[in-house]
Amino acid sequence: GAGVSQSPSNKVTEKGKDVELRCDPISGHTALYWYRQSLGQGLEFLIYFQGNSAPDKSGLPSDRFSAERTGGSVSTLTIQRTQQEDSAVYLCASSSAGTGAYEQYFGPGTRLTVT
Amino acid sequence: AQSVTQLDSQVPVFEEAPVELRCNYSSSVSVYLFWYVQYPNQGLQLLLKYLSGSTLVKGINGFEAEFNKSQTSFHLRKPSVHISDTAEYFCAVSHTGTASKLTFGTGTRLQVTL
């Protein structure tokens, strides 16, 4: 079946612009995660959605970052007024409920370059 | 809070040789443990996981790992590597219970050569 998909695969933007990154989780997966992978910081957790519960936003690095998940499926990560330190690969993952909840399936990522 | 330490940033090894990638963790609560692999320009793929039970877990591609609670370690091993195993390997932990976020180590680059 289809895995986690992310778009765009690459995004180049100018400093100060806003960007939106999209994630389509595996159908039926109730949990969705965003991580960031950068040379300086490694793999960092950003935000986590589980069903209808309030999201865990504890990893968002600043108030310029926000995310939403519409209809319990697609998620959009928005970065406002981008800075050069936002350059990274943004990874999305999803997992199912129940006994499969511990296995997160990752998408290929969106490579963001801020110039 | 929890943290993961991967002691080796790079591990060079010849094809068909054995390899061990080291992982140590720190946590004040019980954790689940994972190894993920990332091939060039690809996302992360789960190799294996420890949730409970036998401390020796087997994963895909001939990899295995052993959970050692007293040493807070979860080292990854393979008895004979192939060129195709060249990749970045990440150790990760999460809280037990319901699904939760992963905390990753900094990764180990496994470079297999002839």
mmCIF file with all atom_site columns, C-alpha atoms in Angstrom:
data_model
loop_
_atom_site.group_PDB
_atom_site.id
_atom_site.type_symbol
_atom_site.label_atom_id
_atom_site.label_alt_id
_atom_site.label_comp_id
_atom_site.label_asym_id
_atom_site.label_entity_id
_atom_site.label_seq_id
_atom_site.pdbx_PDB_ins_code
_atom_site.Cartn_x
_atom_site.Cartn_y
_atom_site.Cartn_z
_atom_site.occupancy
_atom_site.B_iso_or_equiv
_atom_site.pdbx_formal_charge
_atom_site.auth_seq_id
_atom_site.auth_comp_id
_atom_site.auth_asym_id
_atom_site.auth_atom_id
_atom_site.pdbx_PDB_model_num
ATOM 1   C CA . GLY A 1 1   ? 0.000  0.000   0.000  1.00 0.00 ? 1   GLY A CA 1
ATOM 2   C CA . ALA A 1 2   ? 0.920  3.662   -0.201 1.00 0.00 ? 2   ALA A CA 1
ATOM 3   C CA . GLY A 1 3   ? 3.357  4.968   2.343  1.00 0.00 ? 3   GLY A CA 1
ATOM 4   C CA . VAL A 1 4   ? 3.699  8.404   3.873  1.00 0.00 ? 4   VAL A CA 1
ATOM 5   C CA . SER A 1 5   ? 4.050  11.059  1.213  1.00 0.00 ? 5   SER A CA 1
ATOM 6   C CA . GLN A 1 6   ? 5.388  14.588  1.540  1.00 0.00 ? 6   GLN A CA 1
ATOM 7   C CA . SER A 1 7   ? 5.369  17.570  -0.755 1.00 0.00 ? 7   SER A CA 1
ATOM 8   C CA . PRO A 1 8   ? 7.236  19.344  -2.075 1.00 0.00 ? 8   PRO A CA 1
ATOM 9   C CA . SER A 1 9   ? 10.356 17.181  -2.062 1.00 0.00 ? 9   SER A CA 1
ATOM 10  C CA . ASN A 1 10  ? 12.523 20.282  -2.292 1.00 0.00 ? 10  ASN A CA 1
ATOM 11  C CA . LYS A 1 11  ? 11.773 23.884  -1.455 1.00 0.00 ? 11  LYS A CA 1
ATOM 12  C CA . VAL A 1 12  ? 14.034 26.883  -1.852 1.00 0.00 ? 12  VAL A CA 1
ATOM 13  C CA . THR A 1 13  ? 12.807 30.118  -0.341 1.00 0.00 ? 13  THR A CA 1
ATOM 14  C CA . GLU A 1 14  ? 14.139 33.534  0.479  1.00 0.00 ? 14  GLU A CA 1
ATOM 15  C CA . LYS A 1 15  ? 14.725 34.601  4.038  1.00 0.00 ? 15  LYS A CA 1
ATOM 16  C CA . GLY A 1 16  ? 11.602 36.178  5.490  1.00 0.00 ? 16  GLY A CA 1
ATOM 17  C CA . LYS A 1 17  ? 9.116  34.306  3.306  1.00 0.00 ? 17  LYS A CA 1
ATOM 18  C CA . ASP A 1 18  ? 6.513  31.891  4.643  1.00 0.00 ? 18  ASP A CA 1
ATOM 19  C CA . VAL A 1 19  ? 6.497  28.217  3.585  1.00 0.00 ? 19  VAL A CA 1
ATOM 20  C CA . GLU A 1 20  ? 4.023  25.362  3.869  1.00 0.00 ? 20  GLU A CA 1
ATOM 21  C CA . LEU A 1 21  ? 5.053  21.728  3.910  1.00 0.00 ? 21  LEU A CA 1
ATOM 22  C CA . ARG A 1 22  ? 2.502  18.980  3.399  1.00 0.00 ? 22  ARG A CA 1
ATOM 23  C CA . CYS A 1 23  ? 2.280  15.450  4.755  1.00 0.00 ? 23  CYS A CA 1
ATOM 24  C CA . ASP A 1 24  ? -0.125 12.693  3.702  1.00 0.00 ? 24  ASP A CA 1
ATOM 25  C CA . PRO A 1 25  ? -0.005 9.892   6.290  1.00 0.00 ? 25  PRO A CA 1
ATOM 26  C CA . ILE A 1 26  ? -0.754 6.253   5.678  1.00 0.00 ? 26  ILE A CA 1
ATOM 27  C CA . SER A 1 27  ? -4.516 5.776   5.409  1.00 0.00 ? 27  SER A CA 1
ATOM 28  C CA . GLY A 1 28  ? -6.043 4.861   8.751  1.00 0.00 ? 28  GLY A CA 1
ATOM 29  C CA . HIS A 1 29  ? -3.080 5.963   10.838 1.00 0.00 ? 29  HIS A CA 1
ATOM 30  C CA . THR A 1 30  ? -4.293 8.049   13.745 1.00 0.00 ? 30  THR A CA 1
ATOM 31  C CA . ALA A 1 31  ? -0.968 9.468   14.882 1.00 0.00 ? 31  ALA A CA 1
ATOM 32  C CA . LEU A 1 32  ? 1.147  11.900  12.873 1.00 0.00 ? 32  LEU A CA 1
ATOM 33  C CA . TYR A 1 33  ? 4.561  13.325  13.751 1.00 0.00 ? 33  TYR A CA 1
ATOM 34  C CA . TRP A 1 34  ? 6.845  16.013  12.356 1.00 0.00 ? 34  TRP A CA 1
ATOM 35  C CA . TYR A 1 35  ? 10.612 15.864  12.846 1.00 0.00 ? 35  TYR A CA 1
ATOM 36  C CA . ARG A 1 36  ? 13.439 18.028  11.563 1.00 0.00 ? 36  ARG A CA 1
ATOM 37  C CA . GLN A 1 37  ? 16.829 16.729  10.447 1.00 0.00 ? 37  GLN A CA 1
ATOM 38  C CA . SER A 1 38  ? 19.684 19.199  10.219 1.00 0.00 ? 38  SER A CA 1
ATOM 39  C CA . LEU A 1 39  ? 23.458 18.968  10.273 1.00 0.00 ? 39  LEU A CA 1
ATOM 40  C CA . GLY A 1 40  ? 23.833 20.880  13.481 1.00 0.00 ? 40  GLY A CA 1
ATOM 41  C CA . GLN A 1 41  ? 20.943 19.444  15.487 1.00 0.00 ? 41  GLN A CA 1
ATOM 42  C CA . GLY A 1 42  ? 20.448 15.912  14.170 1.00 0.00 ? 42  GLY A CA 1
ATOM 43  C CA . LEU A 1 43  ? 16.895 14.527  14.244 1.00 0.00 ? 43  LEU A CA 1
ATOM 44  C CA . GLU A 1 44  ? 14.555 16.595  16.400 1.00 0.00 ? 44  GLU A CA 1
ATOM 45  C CA . PHE A 1 45  ? 10.917 16.098  17.272 1.00 0.00 ? 45  PHE A CA 1
ATOM 46  C CA . LEU A 1 46  ? 8.688  19.037  16.387 1.00 0.00 ? 46  LEU A CA 1
ATOM 47  C CA . ILE A 1 47  ? 5.012  18.198  16.914 1.00 0.00 ? 47  ILE A CA 1
ATOM 48  C CA . TYR A 1 48  ? 2.713  15.186  17.346 1.00 0.00 ? 48  TYR A CA 1
ATOM 49  C CA . PHE A 1 49  ? -0.998 14.712  16.575 1.00 0.00 ? 49  PHE A CA 1
ATOM 50  C CA . GLN A 1 50  ? -3.006 11.810  17.993 1.00 0.00 ? 50  GLN A CA 1
ATOM 51  C CA . GLY A 1 51  ? -6.613 11.478  16.919 1.00 0.00 ? 51  GLY A CA 1
ATOM 52  C CA . ASN A 1 52  ? -8.762 14.301  18.272 1.00 0.00 ? 52  ASN A CA 1
ATOM 53  C CA . SER A 1 53  ? -6.468 15.051  21.206 1.00 0.00 ? 53  SER A CA 1
ATOM 54  C CA . ALA A 1 54  ? -4.664 18.360  21.562 1.00 0.00 ? 54  ALA A CA 1
ATOM 55  C CA . PRO A 1 55  ? -1.331 18.160  19.706 1.00 0.00 ? 55  PRO A CA 1
ATOM 56  C CA . ASP A 1 56  ? 1.975  17.889  21.556 1.00 0.00 ? 56  ASP A CA 1
ATOM 57  C CA . LYS A 1 57  ? 3.780  21.034  20.396 1.00 0.00 ? 57  LYS A CA 1
ATOM 58  C CA . SER A 1 58  ? 6.655  20.751  22.824 1.00 0.00 ? 58  SER A CA 1
ATOM 59  C CA . GLY A 1 59  ? 9.305  20.447  20.096 1.00 0.00 ? 59  GLY A CA 1
ATOM 60  C CA . LEU A 1 60  ? 8.429  23.504  18.034 1.00 0.00 ? 60  LEU A CA 1
ATOM 61  C CA . PRO A 1 61  ? 11.517 25.752  18.162 1.00 0.00 ? 61  PRO A CA 1
ATOM 62  C CA . SER A 1 62  ? 9.726  29.092  17.982 1.00 0.00 ? 62  SER A CA 1
ATOM 63  C CA . ASP A 1 63  ? 6.319  30.674  17.462 1.00 0.00 ? 63  ASP A CA 1
ATOM 64  C CA . ARG A 1 64  ? 7.151  31.013  13.769 1.00 0.00 ? 64  ARG A CA 1
ATOM 65  C CA . PHE A 1 65  ? 6.414  27.297  13.474 1.00 0.00 ? 65  PHE A CA 1
ATOM 66  C CA . SER A 1 66  ? 2.880  25.926  13.477 1.00 0.00 ? 66  SER A CA 1
ATOM 67  C CA . ALA A 1 67  ? 1.107  22.844  12.199 1.00 0.00 ? 67  ALA A CA 1
ATOM 68  C CA . GLU A 1 68  ? -2.405 21.654  11.682 1.00 0.00 ? 68  GLU A CA 1
ATOM 69  C CA . ARG A 1 69  ? -4.038 18.403  10.793 1.00 0.00 ? 69  ARG A CA 1
ATOM 70  C CA . THR A 1 70  ? -7.294 18.585  8.919  1.00 0.00 ? 70  THR A CA 1
ATOM 71  C CA . GLY A 1 71  ? -9.905 15.854  9.191  1.00 0.00 ? 71  GLY A CA 1
ATOM 72  C CA . GLY A 1 72  ? -7.519 13.614  11.060 1.00 0.00 ? 72  GLY A CA 1
ATOM 73  C CA . SER A 1 73  ? -5.504 12.999  7.911  1.00 0.00 ? 73  SER A CA 1
ATOM 74  C CA . VAL A 1 74  ? -3.367 15.482  5.959  1.00 0.00 ? 74  VAL A CA 1
ATOM 75  C CA . SER A 1 75  ? -1.072 17.760  7.927  1.00 0.00 ? 75  SER A CA 1
ATOM 76  C CA . THR A 1 76  ? 0.562  21.051  7.009  1.00 0.00 ? 76  THR A CA 1
ATOM 77  C CA . LEU A 1 77  ? 3.629  22.452  8.733  1.00 0.00 ? 77  LEU A CA 1
ATOM 78  C CA . THR A 1 78  ? 3.944  26.210  8.305  1.00 0.00 ? 78  THR A CA 1
ATOM 79  C CA . ILE A 1 79  ? 7.070  28.230  8.920  1.00 0.00 ? 79  ILE A CA 1
ATOM 80  C CA . GLN A 1 80  ? 6.586  31.985  8.944  1.00 0.00 ? 80  GLN A CA 1
ATOM 81  C CA . ARG A 1 81  ? 9.306  34.545  8.246  1.00 0.00 ? 81  ARG A CA 1
ATOM 82  C CA . THR A 1 82  ? 11.838 31.830  7.447  1.00 0.00 ? 82  THR A CA 1
ATOM 83  C CA . GLN A 1 83  ? 15.409 32.178  8.683  1.00 0.00 ? 83  GLN A CA 1
ATOM 84  C CA . GLN A 1 84  ? 18.570 30.516  7.386  1.00 0.00 ? 84  GLN A CA 1
ATOM 85  C CA . GLU A 1 85  ? 18.715 28.286  10.456 1.00 0.00 ? 85  GLU A CA 1
ATOM 86  C CA . ASP A 1 86  ? 15.386 26.783  9.348  1.00 0.00 ? 86  ASP A CA 1
ATOM 87  C CA . SER A 1 87  ? 17.197 25.057  6.478  1.00 0.00 ? 87  SER A CA 1
ATOM 88  C CA . ALA A 1 88  ? 16.807 21.333  7.091  1.00 0.00 ? 88  ALA A CA 1
ATOM 89  C CA . VAL A 1 89  ? 15.000 18.225  5.962  1.00 0.00 ? 89  VAL A CA 1
ATOM 90  C CA . TYR A 1 90  ? 11.520 18.067  7.453  1.00 0.00 ? 90  TYR A CA 1
ATOM 91  C CA . LEU A 1 91  ? 10.305 14.511  8.007  1.00 0.00 ? 91  LEU A CA 1
ATOM 92  C CA . CYS A 1 92  ? 6.770  13.378  8.617  1.00 0.00 ? 92  CYS A CA 1
ATOM 93  C CA . ALA A 1 93  ? 5.827  10.039  10.163 1.00 0.00 ? 93  ALA A CA 1
ATOM 94  C CA . SER A 1 94  ? 2.589  8.267   10.998 1.00 0.00 ? 94  SER A CA 1
ATOM 95  C CA . SER A 1 95  ? 1.599  5.324   13.149 1.00 0.00 ? 95  SER A CA 1
ATOM 96  C CA . SER A 1 96  ? -1.517 3.290   13.785 1.00 0.00 ? 96  SER A CA 1
ATOM 97  C CA . ALA A 1 97  ? -3.380 2.834   17.050 1.00 0.00 ? 97  ALA A CA 1
ATOM 98  C CA . GLY A 1 98  ? -3.232 -0.210  19.282 1.00 0.00 ? 98  GLY A CA 1
ATOM 99  C CA . THR A 1 99  ? -0.337 -2.625  19.177 1.00 0.00 ? 99  THR A CA 1
ATOM 100 C CA . GLY A 1 100 ? 1.124  -1.009  16.081 1.00 0.00 ? 100 GLY A CA 1
ATOM 101 C CA . ALA A 1 101 ? 1.305  2.370   17.727 1.00 0.00 ? 101 ALA A CA 1
ATOM 102 C CA . TYR A 1 102 ? 5.002  2.140   18.414 1.00 0.00 ? 102 TYR A CA 1
ATOM 103 C CA . GLU A 1 103 ? 6.157  1.743   14.836 1.00 0.00 ? 103 GLU A CA 1
ATOM 104 C CA . GLN A 1 104 ? 6.438  5.035   13.040 1.00 0.00 ? 104 GLN A CA 1
ATOM 105 C CA . TYR A 1 105 ? 6.538  5.047   9.246  1.00 0.00 ? 105 TYR A CA 1
ATOM 106 C CA . PHE A 1 106 ? 8.493  7.915   7.757  1.00 0.00 ? 106 PHE A CA 1
ATOM 107 C CA . GLY A 1 107 ? 8.028  9.843   4.551  1.00 0.00 ? 107 GLY A CA 1
ATOM 108 C CA . PRO A 1 108 ? 10.919 10.808  2.259  1.00 0.00 ? 108 PRO A CA 1
ATOM 109 C CA . GLY A 1 109 ? 11.087 14.323  3.670  1.00 0.00 ? 109 GLY A CA 1
ATOM 110 C CA . THR A 1 110 ? 11.024 17.864  2.336  1.00 0.00 ? 110 THR A CA 1
ATOM 111 C CA . ARG A 1 111 ? 14.408 19.533  1.954  1.00 0.00 ? 111 ARG A CA 1
ATOM 112 C CA . LEU A 1 112 ? 14.016 23.216  2.815  1.00 0.00 ? 112 LEU A CA 1
ATOM 113 C CA . THR A 1 113 ? 16.731 25.663  1.834  1.00 0.00 ? 113 THR A CA 1
ATOM 114 C CA . VAL A 1 114 ? 16.453 29.262  3.008  1.00 0.00 ? 114 VAL A CA 1
ATOM 115 C CA . THR A 1 115 ? 18.665 31.664  1.058  1.00 0.00 ? 115 THR A CA 1
ATOM 116 C CA . ALA B 2 1   ? 13.801 13.629  29.987 1.00 0.00 ? 1   ALA B CA 1
ATOM 117 C CA . GLN B 2 2   ? 15.564 11.044  27.918 1.00 0.00 ? 2   GLN B CA 1
ATOM 118 C CA . SER B 2 3   ? 18.642 11.024  25.711 1.00 0.00 ? 3   SER B CA 1
ATOM 119 C CA . VAL B 2 4   ? 20.431 8.688   23.325 1.00 0.00 ? 4   VAL B CA 1
ATOM 120 C CA . THR B 2 5   ? 24.161 8.473   22.728 1.00 0.00 ? 5   THR B CA 1
ATOM 121 C CA . GLN B 2 6   ? 25.699 6.870   19.677 1.00 0.00 ? 6   GLN B CA 1
ATOM 122 C CA . LEU B 2 7   ? 29.365 6.752   20.446 1.00 0.00 ? 7   LEU B CA 1
ATOM 123 C CA . ASP B 2 8   ? 30.639 6.312   16.891 1.00 0.00 ? 8   ASP B CA 1
ATOM 124 C CA . SER B 2 9   ? 29.858 8.856   14.208 1.00 0.00 ? 9   SER B CA 1
ATOM 125 C CA . GLN B 2 10  ? 31.427 6.680   11.517 1.00 0.00 ? 10  GLN B CA 1
ATOM 126 C CA . VAL B 2 11  ? 32.209 2.971   11.300 1.00 0.00 ? 11  VAL B CA 1
ATOM 127 C CA . PRO B 2 12  ? 34.208 1.713   8.320  1.00 0.00 ? 12  PRO B CA 1
ATOM 128 C CA . VAL B 2 13  ? 34.105 -2.031  7.729  1.00 0.00 ? 13  VAL B CA 1
ATOM 129 C CA . PHE B 2 14  ? 34.995 -4.468  4.968  1.00 0.00 ? 14  PHE B CA 1
ATOM 130 C CA . GLU B 2 15  ? 32.321 -6.489  3.239  1.00 0.00 ? 15  GLU B CA 1
ATOM 131 C CA . GLU B 2 16  ? 31.496 -9.810  4.931  1.00 0.00 ? 16  GLU B CA 1
ATOM 132 C CA . ALA B 2 17  ? 33.017 -8.636  8.223  1.00 0.00 ? 17  ALA B CA 1
ATOM 133 C CA . PRO B 2 18  ? 30.908 -8.396  11.394 1.00 0.00 ? 18  PRO B CA 1
ATOM 134 C CA . VAL B 2 19  ? 29.850 -5.030  12.746 1.00 0.00 ? 19  VAL B CA 1
ATOM 135 C CA . GLU B 2 20  ? 28.490 -3.578  15.982 1.00 0.00 ? 20  GLU B CA 1
ATOM 136 C CA . LEU B 2 21  ? 26.993 -0.102  16.229 1.00 0.00 ? 21  LEU B CA 1
ATOM 137 C CA . ARG B 2 22  ? 26.776 1.151   19.786 1.00 0.00 ? 22  ARG B CA 1
ATOM 138 C CA . CYS B 2 23  ? 23.839 2.868   21.440 1.00 0.00 ? 23  CYS B CA 1
ATOM 139 C CA . ASN B 2 24  ? 23.380 3.944   25.042 1.00 0.00 ? 24  ASN B CA 1
ATOM 140 C CA . TYR B 2 25  ? 20.359 5.705   26.465 1.00 0.00 ? 25  TYR B CA 1
ATOM 141 C CA . SER B 2 26  ? 19.389 7.639   29.553 1.00 0.00 ? 26  SER B CA 1
ATOM 142 C CA . SER B 2 27  ? 15.859 7.885   30.879 1.00 0.00 ? 27  SER B CA 1
ATOM 143 C CA . SER B 2 28  ? 14.057 8.294   34.196 1.00 0.00 ? 28  SER B CA 1
ATOM 144 C CA . VAL B 2 29  ? 11.159 6.149   32.954 1.00 0.00 ? 29  VAL B CA 1
ATOM 145 C CA . SER B 2 30  ? 10.774 2.903   31.042 1.00 0.00 ? 30  SER B CA 1
ATOM 146 C CA . VAL B 2 31  ? 11.444 3.190   27.346 1.00 0.00 ? 31  VAL B CA 1
ATOM 147 C CA . TYR B 2 32  ? 10.978 1.405   24.101 1.00 0.00 ? 32  TYR B CA 1
ATOM 148 C CA . LEU B 2 33  ? 14.042 1.156   21.867 1.00 0.00 ? 33  LEU B CA 1
ATOM 149 C CA . PHE B 2 34  ? 14.392 1.322   18.112 1.00 0.00 ? 34  PHE B CA 1
ATOM 150 C CA . TRP B 2 35  ? 16.974 1.241   15.352 1.00 0.00 ? 35  TRP B CA 1
ATOM 151 C CA . TYR B 2 36  ? 16.237 3.037   12.096 1.00 0.00 ? 36  TYR B CA 1
ATOM 152 C CA . VAL B 2 37  ? 18.256 3.060   8.879  1.00 0.00 ? 37  VAL B CA 1
ATOM 153 C CA . GLN B 2 38  ? 18.448 5.914   6.394  1.00 0.00 ? 38  GLN B CA 1
ATOM 154 C CA . TYR B 2 39  ? 19.768 5.262   2.912  1.00 0.00 ? 39  TYR B CA 1
ATOM 155 C CA . PRO B 2 40  ? 21.038 8.262   0.901  1.00 0.00 ? 40  PRO B CA 1
ATOM 156 C CA . ASN B 2 41  ? 18.264 10.717  0.001  1.00 0.00 ? 41  ASN B CA 1
ATOM 157 C CA . GLN B 2 42  ? 15.601 8.526   1.565  1.00 0.00 ? 42  GLN B CA 1
ATOM 158 C CA . GLY B 2 43  ? 13.446 8.605   4.676  1.00 0.00 ? 43  GLY B CA 1
ATOM 159 C CA . LEU B 2 44  ? 13.924 6.493   7.770  1.00 0.00 ? 44  LEU B CA 1
ATOM 160 C CA . GLN B 2 45  ? 13.120 2.786   7.764  1.00 0.00 ? 45  GLN B CA 1
ATOM 161 C CA . LEU B 2 46  ? 12.593 0.748   10.914 1.00 0.00 ? 46  LEU B CA 1
ATOM 162 C CA . LEU B 2 47  ? 15.178 -2.030  11.332 1.00 0.00 ? 47  LEU B CA 1
ATOM 163 C CA . LEU B 2 48  ? 13.997 -3.452  14.636 1.00 0.00 ? 48  LEU B CA 1
ATOM 164 C CA . LYS B 2 49  ? 12.389 -2.559  17.944 1.00 0.00 ? 49  LYS B CA 1
ATOM 165 C CA . TYR B 2 50  ? 12.420 -3.669  21.571 1.00 0.00 ? 50  TYR B CA 1
ATOM 166 C CA . LEU B 2 51  ? 9.157  -3.293  23.444 1.00 0.00 ? 51  LEU B CA 1
ATOM 167 C CA . SER B 2 52  ? 9.299  -6.110  26.017 1.00 0.00 ? 52  SER B CA 1
ATOM 168 C CA . GLY B 2 53  ? 10.144 -9.793  26.379 1.00 0.00 ? 53  GLY B CA 1
ATOM 169 C CA . SER B 2 54  ? 13.306 -11.349 24.980 1.00 0.00 ? 54  SER B CA 1
ATOM 170 C CA . THR B 2 55  ? 16.199 -8.950  25.155 1.00 0.00 ? 55  THR B CA 1
ATOM 171 C CA . LEU B 2 56  ? 17.576 -10.162 21.823 1.00 0.00 ? 56  LEU B CA 1
ATOM 172 C CA . VAL B 2 57  ? 15.540 -8.819  18.950 1.00 0.00 ? 57  VAL B CA 1
ATOM 173 C CA . LYS B 2 58  ? 15.940 -9.634  15.302 1.00 0.00 ? 58  LYS B CA 1
ATOM 174 C CA . GLY B 2 59  ? 15.143 -7.235  12.529 1.00 0.00 ? 59  GLY B CA 1
ATOM 175 C CA . ILE B 2 60  ? 15.229 -6.918  8.791  1.00 0.00 ? 60  ILE B CA 1
ATOM 176 C CA . ASN B 2 61  ? 18.282 -7.426  6.591  1.00 0.00 ? 61  ASN B CA 1
ATOM 177 C CA . GLY B 2 62  ? 19.964 -9.776  9.082  1.00 0.00 ? 62  GLY B CA 1
ATOM 178 C CA . PHE B 2 63  ? 20.396 -7.183  11.838 1.00 0.00 ? 63  PHE B CA 1
ATOM 179 C CA . GLU B 2 64  ? 19.847 -7.915  15.519 1.00 0.00 ? 64  GLU B CA 1
ATOM 180 C CA . ALA B 2 65  ? 20.148 -5.933  18.732 1.00 0.00 ? 65  ALA B CA 1
ATOM 181 C CA . GLU B 2 66  ? 20.359 -6.775  22.400 1.00 0.00 ? 66  GLU B CA 1
ATOM 182 C CA . PHE B 2 67  ? 18.724 -4.749  25.156 1.00 0.00 ? 67  PHE B CA 1
ATOM 183 C CA . ASN B 2 68  ? 20.862 -4.547  28.284 1.00 0.00 ? 68  ASN B CA 1
ATOM 184 C CA . LYS B 2 69  ? 18.971 -2.774  31.043 1.00 0.00 ? 69  LYS B CA 1
ATOM 185 C CA . SER B 2 70  ? 21.831 -2.709  33.544 1.00 0.00 ? 70  SER B CA 1
ATOM 186 C CA . GLN B 2 71  ? 24.139 -1.062  31.018 1.00 0.00 ? 71  GLN B CA 1
ATOM 187 C CA . THR B 2 72  ? 21.328 0.982   29.438 1.00 0.00 ? 72  THR B CA 1
ATOM 188 C CA . SER B 2 73  ? 22.512 -0.144  26.022 1.00 0.00 ? 73  SER B CA 1
ATOM 189 C CA . PHE B 2 74  ? 20.923 -1.350  22.808 1.00 0.00 ? 74  PHE B CA 1
ATOM 190 C CA . HIS B 2 75  ? 23.780 -2.198  20.460 1.00 0.00 ? 75  HIS B CA 1
ATOM 191 C CA . LEU B 2 76  ? 23.076 -3.203  16.859 1.00 0.00 ? 76  LEU B CA 1
ATOM 192 C CA . ARG B 2 77  ? 24.947 -6.096  15.281 1.00 0.00 ? 77  ARG B CA 1
ATOM 193 C CA . LYS B 2 78  ? 25.258 -7.931  12.016 1.00 0.00 ? 78  LYS B CA 1
ATOM 194 C CA . PRO B 2 79  ? 27.518 -10.971 11.565 1.00 0.00 ? 79  PRO B CA 1
ATOM 195 C CA . SER B 2 80  ? 28.379 -10.275 7.919  1.00 0.00 ? 80  SER B CA 1
ATOM 196 C CA . VAL B 2 81  ? 27.763 -6.945  6.203  1.00 0.00 ? 81  VAL B CA 1
ATOM 197 C CA . HIS B 2 82  ? 27.177 -6.204  2.548  1.00 0.00 ? 82  HIS B CA 1
ATOM 198 C CA . ILE B 2 83  ? 27.961 -3.179  0.416  1.00 0.00 ? 83  ILE B CA 1
ATOM 199 C CA . SER B 2 84  ? 24.237 -2.443  0.378  1.00 0.00 ? 84  SER B CA 1
ATOM 200 C CA . ASP B 2 85  ? 24.279 -1.921  4.163  1.00 0.00 ? 85  ASP B CA 1
ATOM 201 C CA . THR B 2 86  ? 26.131 1.353   3.672  1.00 0.00 ? 86  THR B CA 1
ATOM 202 C CA . ALA B 2 87  ? 23.818 3.907   5.268  1.00 0.00 ? 87  ALA B CA 1
ATOM 203 C CA . GLU B 2 88  ? 23.190 6.065   8.329  1.00 0.00 ? 88  GLU B CA 1
ATOM 204 C CA . TYR B 2 89  ? 21.866 4.214   11.370 1.00 0.00 ? 89  TYR B CA 1
ATOM 205 C CA . PHE B 2 90  ? 19.895 5.912   14.138 1.00 0.00 ? 90  PHE B CA 1
ATOM 206 C CA . CYS B 2 91  ? 19.084 4.605   17.577 1.00 0.00 ? 91  CYS B CA 1
ATOM 207 C CA . ALA B 2 92  ? 15.921 6.019   19.170 1.00 0.00 ? 92  ALA B CA 1
ATOM 208 C CA . VAL B 2 93  ? 13.825 5.744   22.334 1.00 0.00 ? 93  VAL B CA 1
ATOM 209 C CA . SER B 2 94  ? 10.261 6.575   23.256 1.00 0.00 ? 94  SER B CA 1
ATOM 210 C CA . HIS B 2 95  ? 8.227  6.434   26.443 1.00 0.00 ? 95  HIS B CA 1
ATOM 211 C CA . THR B 2 96  ? 6.354  3.206   27.089 1.00 0.00 ? 96  THR B CA 1
ATOM 212 C CA . GLY B 2 97  ? 2.588  3.154   27.037 1.00 0.00 ? 97  GLY B CA 1
ATOM 213 C CA . THR B 2 98  ? 0.820  4.856   24.211 1.00 0.00 ? 98  THR B CA 1
ATOM 214 C CA . ALA B 2 99  ? 2.522  6.004   21.042 1.00 0.00 ? 99  ALA B CA 1
ATOM 215 C CA . SER B 2 100 ? 4.823  8.900   21.649 1.00 0.00 ? 100 SER B CA 1
ATOM 216 C CA . LYS B 2 101 ? 7.583  10.918  20.071 1.00 0.00 ? 101 LYS B CA 1
ATOM 217 C CA . LEU B 2 102 ? 10.986 9.445   19.335 1.00 0.00 ? 102 LEU B CA 1
ATOM 218 C CA . THR B 2 103 ? 14.221 10.822  20.734 1.00 0.00 ? 103 THR B CA 1
ATOM 219 C CA . PHE B 2 104 ? 17.071 10.038  18.362 1.00 0.00 ? 104 PHE B CA 1
ATOM 220 C CA . GLY B 2 105 ? 20.793 9.632   18.694 1.00 0.00 ? 105 GLY B CA 1
ATOM 221 C CA . THR B 2 106 ? 23.105 11.551  16.407 1.00 0.00 ? 106 THR B CA 1
ATOM 222 C CA . GLY B 2 107 ? 23.517 8.629   14.024 1.00 0.00 ? 107 GLY B CA 1
ATOM 223 C CA . THR B 2 108 ? 26.326 6.330   12.910 1.00 0.00 ? 108 THR B CA 1
ATOM 224 C CA . ARG B 2 109 ? 27.487 6.267   9.342  1.00 0.00 ? 109 ARG B CA 1
ATOM 225 C CA . LEU B 2 110 ? 28.262 2.662   8.338  1.00 0.00 ? 110 LEU B CA 1
ATOM 226 C CA . GLN B 2 111 ? 30.602 2.560   5.369  1.00 0.00 ? 111 GLN B CA 1
ATOM 227 C CA . VAL B 2 112 ? 31.089 -0.896  3.850  1.00 0.00 ? 112 VAL B CA 1
ATOM 228 C CA . THR B 2 113 ? 33.912 -1.362  1.368  1.00 0.00 ? 113 THR B CA 1
ATOM 229 C CA . LEU B 2 114 ? 35.302 -4.266  -0.637 1.00 0.00 ? 114 LEU B CA 1
#
